[in-house]
Amino acid sequence: MKVTGRIFTIGLISAWYSSNIGVLLLNKYLLSNYGFRYPIFLTFCHMTACSILSYIAILWLKVVPMQTIRSRVQFVKISSLGLIFCLSVVGGNISLRYLPVSFNQAVGATTPFFTAVFAYLMTLKREGWITYITLIPVVTGVMIASGGEPSFHLFGFIMCIGATAARALKTVLQGVLLSSEGEKLNSMNLLLYMAPVAVAFLLPTALIMEEDVVGITIALARNDVRILWYLIFNSALAYLVNLTNFLVTKHTSALTLQVLGNAKGAVAVVVSILIFRNPVSVTGMLGYSLTVIGVILYSEAKKRGK
């Protein structure tokens, strides 16, 4: 039984790694190499898949028990989280149009910094001084990586920073808004309610800001039907990221997920460089390495602080 359990856990972790890195690389391929320059519509496809597949997984397959929304106030809170979650995904997808995956991951590694800032601003929660010191190499590493990045793009960098900050804000807000026992939702049920909110926001936004995107996508599909399969597979992967993230946490621990996440970023960087062959500098890699070391130290300091 123990061997079977280990094989199952290893399989889950492999699926989590594959889906995370896969959706990141496929996003980059579609938005940059393939020429499908519609990040908002791409995010709309992701959120639509998350809405449909969440419904199937929870209501039909009973992957997790269904949790209901108990009040209008709770719905407003969840909708707010859905909007912020949506902005973080859109920002991340936009940044991939302009930045290589390696640099995108370096900037994304600064999430703990923004989480600590928002936690202090919104809850006045202070960490130990050692925890704050560990954030110095996190930020310094990104500054060094930015200076040494051959493919640096200011707008892409701003979008990536915005996406990272929005992701951290959503995490902190989730703890604040859904803090009471009656309002807490597991991540899969939260996605079930957040994704349709994101779809409702993204559809008109894509139609307005990415003019005739539906017609262009249909025209692309007539010339190359693979675009439809790319979008369907990519959207399914986006849901699988959330599902495997939940299952890995459930079958291991949040700390294990954090450690695996740090390693995943490094794996994604190496794989993306091998596939897309984007130029990298020694300075950039040193900066990213410093950021990862800072994140590991931050995680260790947080663990000891508890």
Short mmCIF file of C-alpha atoms in Angstrom, two decimals:
data_model
loop_
_atom_site.label_atom_id
_atom_site.label_comp_id
_atom_site.label_asym_id
_atom_site.label_seq_id
_atom_site.Cartn_x
_atom_site.Cartn_y
_atom_site.Cartn_z
CA MET A 1 0.00 0.00 0.00
CA LYS A 2 2.87 2.36 0.85
CA VAL A 3 4.53 1.71 -2.52
CA THR A 4 1.23 2.32 -4.33
CA GLY A 5 0.77 5.54 -2.37
CA ARG A 6 4.26 6.75 -3.29
CA ILE A 7 3.72 5.93 -6.97
CA PHE A 8 0.41 7.84 -6.88
CA THR A 9 2.06 10.86 -5.23
CA ILE A 10 4.95 10.82 -7.73
CA GLY A 11 2.39 10.62 -10.55
CA LEU A 12 0.51 13.63 -9.13
CA ILE A 13 3.69 15.66 -8.81
CA SER A 14 4.71 14.72 -12.37
CA ALA A 15 1.26 15.78 -13.65
CA TRP A 16 1.53 19.05 -11.71
CA TYR A 17 4.99 19.80 -13.14
CA SER A 18 3.95 18.82 -16.67
CA SER A 19 0.75 20.89 -16.65
CA ASN A 20 2.43 23.96 -15.10
CA ILE A 21 5.39 23.99 -17.45
CA GLY A 22 3.27 22.84 -20.40
CA VAL A 23 0.73 25.65 -20.16
CA LEU A 24 3.52 28.21 -19.71
CA LEU A 25 5.44 27.01 -22.77
CA LEU A 26 2.31 26.64 -24.91
CA ASN A 27 1.18 30.15 -23.94
CA LYS A 28 4.58 31.46 -25.02
CA TYR A 29 4.45 29.50 -28.27
CA LEU A 30 0.95 30.73 -29.16
CA LEU A 31 1.51 34.38 -28.21
CA SER A 32 5.01 34.80 -29.64
CA ASN A 33 6.09 32.05 -32.04
CA TYR A 34 2.75 31.05 -33.57
CA GLY A 35 1.60 34.67 -33.81
CA PHE A 36 -1.73 34.37 -31.97
CA ARG A 37 -1.36 37.81 -30.34
CA TYR A 38 -4.55 37.84 -28.28
CA PRO A 39 -3.67 37.27 -24.60
CA ILE A 40 -7.07 38.43 -23.28
CA PHE A 41 -8.97 36.02 -25.54
CA LEU A 42 -6.50 33.27 -24.61
CA THR A 43 -7.24 33.90 -20.93
CA PHE A 44 -10.97 33.84 -21.75
CA CYS A 45 -10.47 30.34 -23.22
CA HIS A 46 -8.63 29.28 -20.05
CA MET A 47 -11.36 30.57 -17.74
CA THR A 48 -14.12 29.03 -19.87
CA ALA A 49 -12.42 25.63 -19.62
CA CYS A 50 -11.99 26.11 -15.86
CA SER A 51 -15.71 26.91 -15.52
CA ILE A 52 -16.86 23.85 -17.48
CA LEU A 53 -14.32 21.37 -16.10
CA SER A 54 -14.81 22.59 -12.50
CA TYR A 55 -18.54 21.93 -12.86
CA ILE A 56 -17.89 18.42 -14.25
CA ALA A 57 -15.24 17.56 -11.63
CA ILE A 58 -17.23 18.75 -8.60
CA LEU A 59 -20.89 18.15 -9.50
CA TRP A 60 -20.50 15.01 -11.64
CA LEU A 61 -17.25 13.31 -10.69
CA LYS A 62 -17.39 14.38 -7.02
CA VAL A 63 -13.62 15.05 -6.90
CA VAL A 64 -14.31 17.29 -3.88
CA PRO A 65 -17.55 17.92 -1.97
CA MET A 66 -19.66 20.79 -3.30
CA GLN A 67 -19.53 23.94 -1.15
CA THR A 68 -22.35 26.43 -1.63
CA ILE A 69 -22.31 30.22 -1.46
CA ARG A 70 -24.25 31.20 1.65
CA SER A 71 -24.84 34.91 1.18
CA ARG A 72 -24.76 37.79 -1.29
CA VAL A 73 -21.82 39.29 0.64
CA GLN A 74 -19.83 36.08 0.20
CA PHE A 75 -20.62 36.13 -3.54
CA VAL A 76 -19.34 39.72 -3.82
CA LYS A 77 -16.14 38.71 -2.04
CA ILE A 78 -15.62 35.73 -4.35
CA SER A 79 -16.35 37.91 -7.39
CA SER A 80 -13.69 40.39 -6.25
CA LEU A 81 -11.18 37.57 -5.92
CA GLY A 82 -12.22 36.29 -9.36
CA LEU A 83 -11.54 39.67 -10.94
CA ILE A 84 -8.08 39.95 -9.35
CA PHE A 85 -7.29 36.35 -10.32
CA CYS A 86 -8.37 37.17 -13.87
CA LEU A 87 -6.10 40.25 -14.00
CA SER A 88 -3.13 38.22 -12.78
CA VAL A 89 -3.59 35.61 -15.54
CA VAL A 90 -4.13 38.26 -18.25
CA GLY A 91 -1.05 40.18 -17.11
CA GLY A 92 1.03 37.02 -17.13
CA ASN A 93 -0.15 36.10 -20.64
CA ILE A 94 0.50 39.62 -21.96
CA SER A 95 4.02 39.56 -20.53
CA LEU A 96 4.76 36.31 -22.40
CA ARG A 97 4.26 38.18 -25.67
CA TYR A 98 7.29 40.31 -24.89
CA LEU A 99 9.46 38.40 -22.42
CA PRO A 100 11.16 35.00 -22.56
CA VAL A 101 9.81 32.36 -20.18
CA SER A 102 13.09 32.36 -18.22
CA PHE A 103 12.80 36.04 -17.31
CA ASN A 104 9.04 35.72 -16.73
CA GLN A 105 9.78 33.04 -14.13
CA ALA A 106 12.47 35.18 -12.49
CA VAL A 107 10.02 38.04 -11.99
CA GLY A 108 7.28 35.62 -10.87
CA ALA A 109 9.57 34.35 -8.12
CA THR A 110 9.15 37.70 -6.33
CA THR A 111 5.60 36.69 -5.25
CA PRO A 112 6.68 36.31 -1.58
CA PHE A 113 7.84 39.94 -1.56
CA PHE A 114 4.46 41.24 -2.72
CA THR A 115 2.63 38.84 -0.40
CA ALA A 116 4.57 40.20 2.60
CA VAL A 117 3.89 43.81 1.54
CA PHE A 118 0.14 43.29 1.04
CA ALA A 119 -0.16 41.26 4.24
CA TYR A 120 1.38 44.14 6.18
CA LEU A 121 -0.67 46.87 4.44
CA MET A 122 -4.00 45.05 4.74
CA THR A 123 -3.71 43.21 8.04
CA LEU A 124 -0.80 45.02 9.73
CA LYS A 125 0.68 41.56 10.22
CA ARG A 126 4.40 41.77 10.86
CA GLU A 127 6.85 38.98 10.24
CA GLY A 128 10.14 38.48 12.08
CA TRP A 129 13.04 40.68 10.97
CA ILE A 130 14.86 37.64 9.54
CA THR A 131 11.90 36.97 7.22
CA TYR A 132 12.09 40.51 5.83
CA ILE A 133 15.86 40.25 5.40
CA THR A 134 15.40 37.15 3.22
CA LEU A 135 13.32 39.27 0.83
CA ILE A 136 16.37 41.41 -0.01
CA PRO A 137 18.01 38.76 -2.25
CA VAL A 138 14.59 38.06 -3.83
CA VAL A 139 14.27 41.66 -5.06
CA THR A 140 18.00 42.17 -5.68
CA GLY A 141 18.12 39.05 -7.84
CA VAL A 142 15.34 40.33 -10.12
CA MET A 143 17.06 43.72 -10.41
CA ILE A 144 20.29 41.98 -11.46
CA ALA A 145 18.40 39.66 -13.84
CA SER A 146 16.63 42.68 -15.40
CA GLY A 147 19.93 44.44 -16.03
CA GLY A 148 21.43 41.34 -17.61
CA GLU A 149 18.39 40.23 -19.64
CA PRO A 150 19.18 40.47 -23.41
CA SER A 151 15.45 40.38 -24.32
CA PHE A 152 14.29 42.90 -21.70
CA HIS A 153 11.07 44.72 -22.66
CA LEU A 154 9.76 47.47 -20.36
CA PHE A 155 6.03 46.97 -21.07
CA GLY A 156 6.35 43.19 -20.74
CA PHE A 157 8.25 43.67 -17.48
CA ILE A 158 5.54 45.99 -16.09
CA MET A 159 2.83 43.47 -17.04
CA CYS A 160 4.77 40.65 -15.40
CA ILE A 161 5.28 42.66 -12.19
CA GLY A 162 1.57 43.56 -12.21
CA ALA A 163 0.58 39.91 -12.67
CA THR A 164 2.86 38.83 -9.82
CA ALA A 165 1.49 41.54 -7.52
CA ALA A 166 -2.12 40.62 -8.42
CA ARG A 167 -1.41 36.95 -7.65
CA ALA A 168 -0.04 37.90 -4.23
CA LEU A 169 -2.95 40.29 -3.58
CA LYS A 170 -5.45 37.53 -4.36
CA THR A 171 -3.74 35.22 -1.86
CA VAL A 172 -3.81 37.83 0.92
CA LEU A 173 -7.38 38.95 0.13
CA GLN A 174 -8.56 35.37 0.13
CA GLY A 175 -7.32 35.00 3.70
CA VAL A 176 -8.96 38.28 4.73
CA LEU A 177 -12.30 38.05 2.89
CA LEU A 178 -12.98 34.36 3.43
CA SER A 179 -11.60 34.12 6.97
CA SER A 180 -14.72 32.93 8.82
CA GLU A 181 -15.41 29.19 8.98
CA GLY A 182 -18.74 29.62 7.22
CA GLU A 183 -17.14 31.35 4.23
CA LYS A 184 -13.98 29.30 3.68
CA LEU A 185 -13.83 27.40 0.39
CA ASN A 186 -11.24 24.93 -0.82
CA SER A 187 -9.33 26.00 -3.92
CA MET A 188 -11.39 23.85 -6.32
CA ASN A 189 -14.74 25.23 -5.15
CA LEU A 190 -13.32 28.74 -5.18
CA LEU A 191 -12.25 28.21 -8.81
CA LEU A 192 -15.76 26.90 -9.61
CA TYR A 193 -17.22 30.29 -8.59
CA MET A 194 -14.35 32.56 -9.67
CA ALA A 195 -13.96 31.26 -13.22
CA PRO A 196 -17.47 32.26 -14.48
CA VAL A 197 -16.94 35.75 -13.02
CA ALA A 198 -13.69 35.96 -14.96
CA VAL A 199 -15.44 34.76 -18.14
CA ALA A 200 -18.13 37.44 -17.77
CA PHE A 201 -15.41 40.08 -17.45
CA LEU A 202 -13.08 38.75 -20.15
CA LEU A 203 -15.56 38.21 -23.01
CA PRO A 204 -16.58 41.87 -23.49
CA THR A 205 -13.02 43.02 -22.71
CA ALA A 206 -11.58 40.76 -25.43
CA LEU A 207 -14.23 41.82 -27.96
CA ILE A 208 -13.53 45.51 -27.29
CA MET A 209 -9.74 45.51 -26.86
CA GLU A 210 -8.89 42.71 -29.33
CA GLU A 211 -11.08 43.78 -32.24
CA ASP A 212 -12.70 40.97 -34.26
CA VAL A 213 -10.71 38.34 -32.34
CA VAL A 214 -13.44 35.71 -32.84
CA GLY A 215 -13.51 36.28 -36.61
CA ILE A 216 -9.72 36.22 -36.78
CA THR A 217 -9.58 32.97 -34.80
CA ILE A 218 -12.17 31.36 -37.12
CA ALA A 219 -10.18 32.54 -40.16
CA LEU A 220 -6.97 31.12 -38.66
CA ALA A 221 -8.73 27.80 -38.01
CA ARG A 222 -9.84 27.57 -41.65
CA ASN A 223 -6.21 27.90 -42.76
CA ASP A 224 -4.73 25.80 -39.95
CA VAL A 225 -7.08 23.70 -37.84
CA ARG A 226 -4.25 23.06 -35.37
CA ILE A 227 -4.97 26.42 -33.71
CA LEU A 228 -8.25 25.03 -32.38
CA TRP A 229 -6.51 21.99 -30.92
CA TYR A 230 -3.80 24.23 -29.43
CA LEU A 231 -6.45 26.40 -27.74
CA ILE A 232 -8.47 23.41 -26.46
CA PHE A 233 -5.40 21.57 -25.14
CA ASN A 234 -3.94 24.74 -23.65
CA SER A 235 -7.22 25.58 -21.88
CA ALA A 236 -7.55 22.04 -20.50
CA LEU A 237 -3.97 22.30 -19.20
CA ALA A 238 -4.89 25.56 -17.45
CA TYR A 239 -7.55 23.69 -15.48
CA LEU A 240 -5.24 20.75 -14.84
CA VAL A 241 -2.74 23.16 -13.22
CA ASN A 242 -5.36 24.12 -10.61
CA LEU A 243 -6.58 20.54 -10.10
CA THR A 244 -3.10 19.02 -9.65
CA ASN A 245 -2.06 21.95 -7.43
CA PHE A 246 -4.98 21.11 -5.11
CA LEU A 247 -4.34 17.35 -5.19
CA VAL A 248 -0.58 17.67 -4.55
CA THR A 249 -1.29 19.91 -1.54
CA LYS A 250 -3.92 17.46 -0.29
CA HIS A 251 -1.66 14.40 -0.59
CA THR A 252 1.57 16.07 0.60
CA SER A 253 1.59 19.46 2.33
CA ALA A 254 1.61 23.18 1.56
CA LEU A 255 5.32 23.29 2.49
CA THR A 256 6.14 20.44 0.08
CA LEU A 257 4.24 22.29 -2.63
CA GLN A 258 6.29 25.42 -1.92
CA VAL A 259 9.58 23.51 -2.20
CA LEU A 260 8.44 21.77 -5.39
CA GLY A 261 7.30 25.13 -6.76
CA ASN A 262 10.76 26.62 -6.31
CA ALA A 263 12.29 23.70 -8.20
CA LYS A 264 9.56 23.91 -10.88
CA GLY A 265 10.55 27.47 -11.73
CA ALA A 266 14.15 26.39 -12.36
CA VAL A 267 12.99 23.43 -14.49
CA ALA A 268 10.70 25.73 -16.53
CA VAL A 269 13.62 28.10 -17.17
CA VAL A 270 15.91 25.31 -18.41
CA VAL A 271 13.21 23.69 -20.59
CA SER A 272 12.16 27.03 -22.13
CA ILE A 273 15.76 27.93 -23.00
CA LEU A 274 16.24 24.53 -24.65
CA ILE A 275 12.99 24.82 -26.65
CA PHE A 276 12.89 28.52 -27.61
CA ARG A 277 16.67 29.06 -27.50
CA ASN A 278 16.24 32.59 -26.21
CA PRO A 279 19.56 34.30 -25.40
CA VAL A 280 20.57 34.32 -21.73
CA SER A 281 23.43 36.07 -19.99
CA VAL A 282 25.55 34.98 -17.06
CA THR A 283 24.36 38.10 -15.19
CA GLY A 284 20.73 37.18 -15.80
CA MET A 285 21.19 33.61 -14.59
CA LEU A 286 23.07 34.79 -11.50
CA GLY A 287 20.23 37.20 -10.74
CA TYR A 288 17.61 34.48 -11.12
CA SER A 289 19.66 32.10 -8.95
CA LEU A 290 19.90 34.77 -6.24
CA THR A 291 16.12 35.24 -6.37
CA VAL A 292 15.49 31.49 -5.99
CA ILE A 293 17.91 31.31 -3.05
CA GLY A 294 16.06 34.24 -1.46
CA VAL A 295 12.70 32.50 -1.91
CA ILE A 296 14.06 29.31 -0.31
CA LEU A 297 15.43 31.31 2.65
CA TYR A 298 12.11 33.16 2.95
CA SER A 299 10.19 29.85 3.04
CA GLU A 300 12.54 28.51 5.71
CA ALA A 301 12.22 31.70 7.81
CA LYS A 302 8.40 31.57 7.57
CA LYS A 303 8.42 27.92 8.63
CA ARG A 304 10.60 28.64 11.66
CA GLY A 305 8.50 31.69 12.53
CA LYS A 306 5.46 29.43 12.93
#
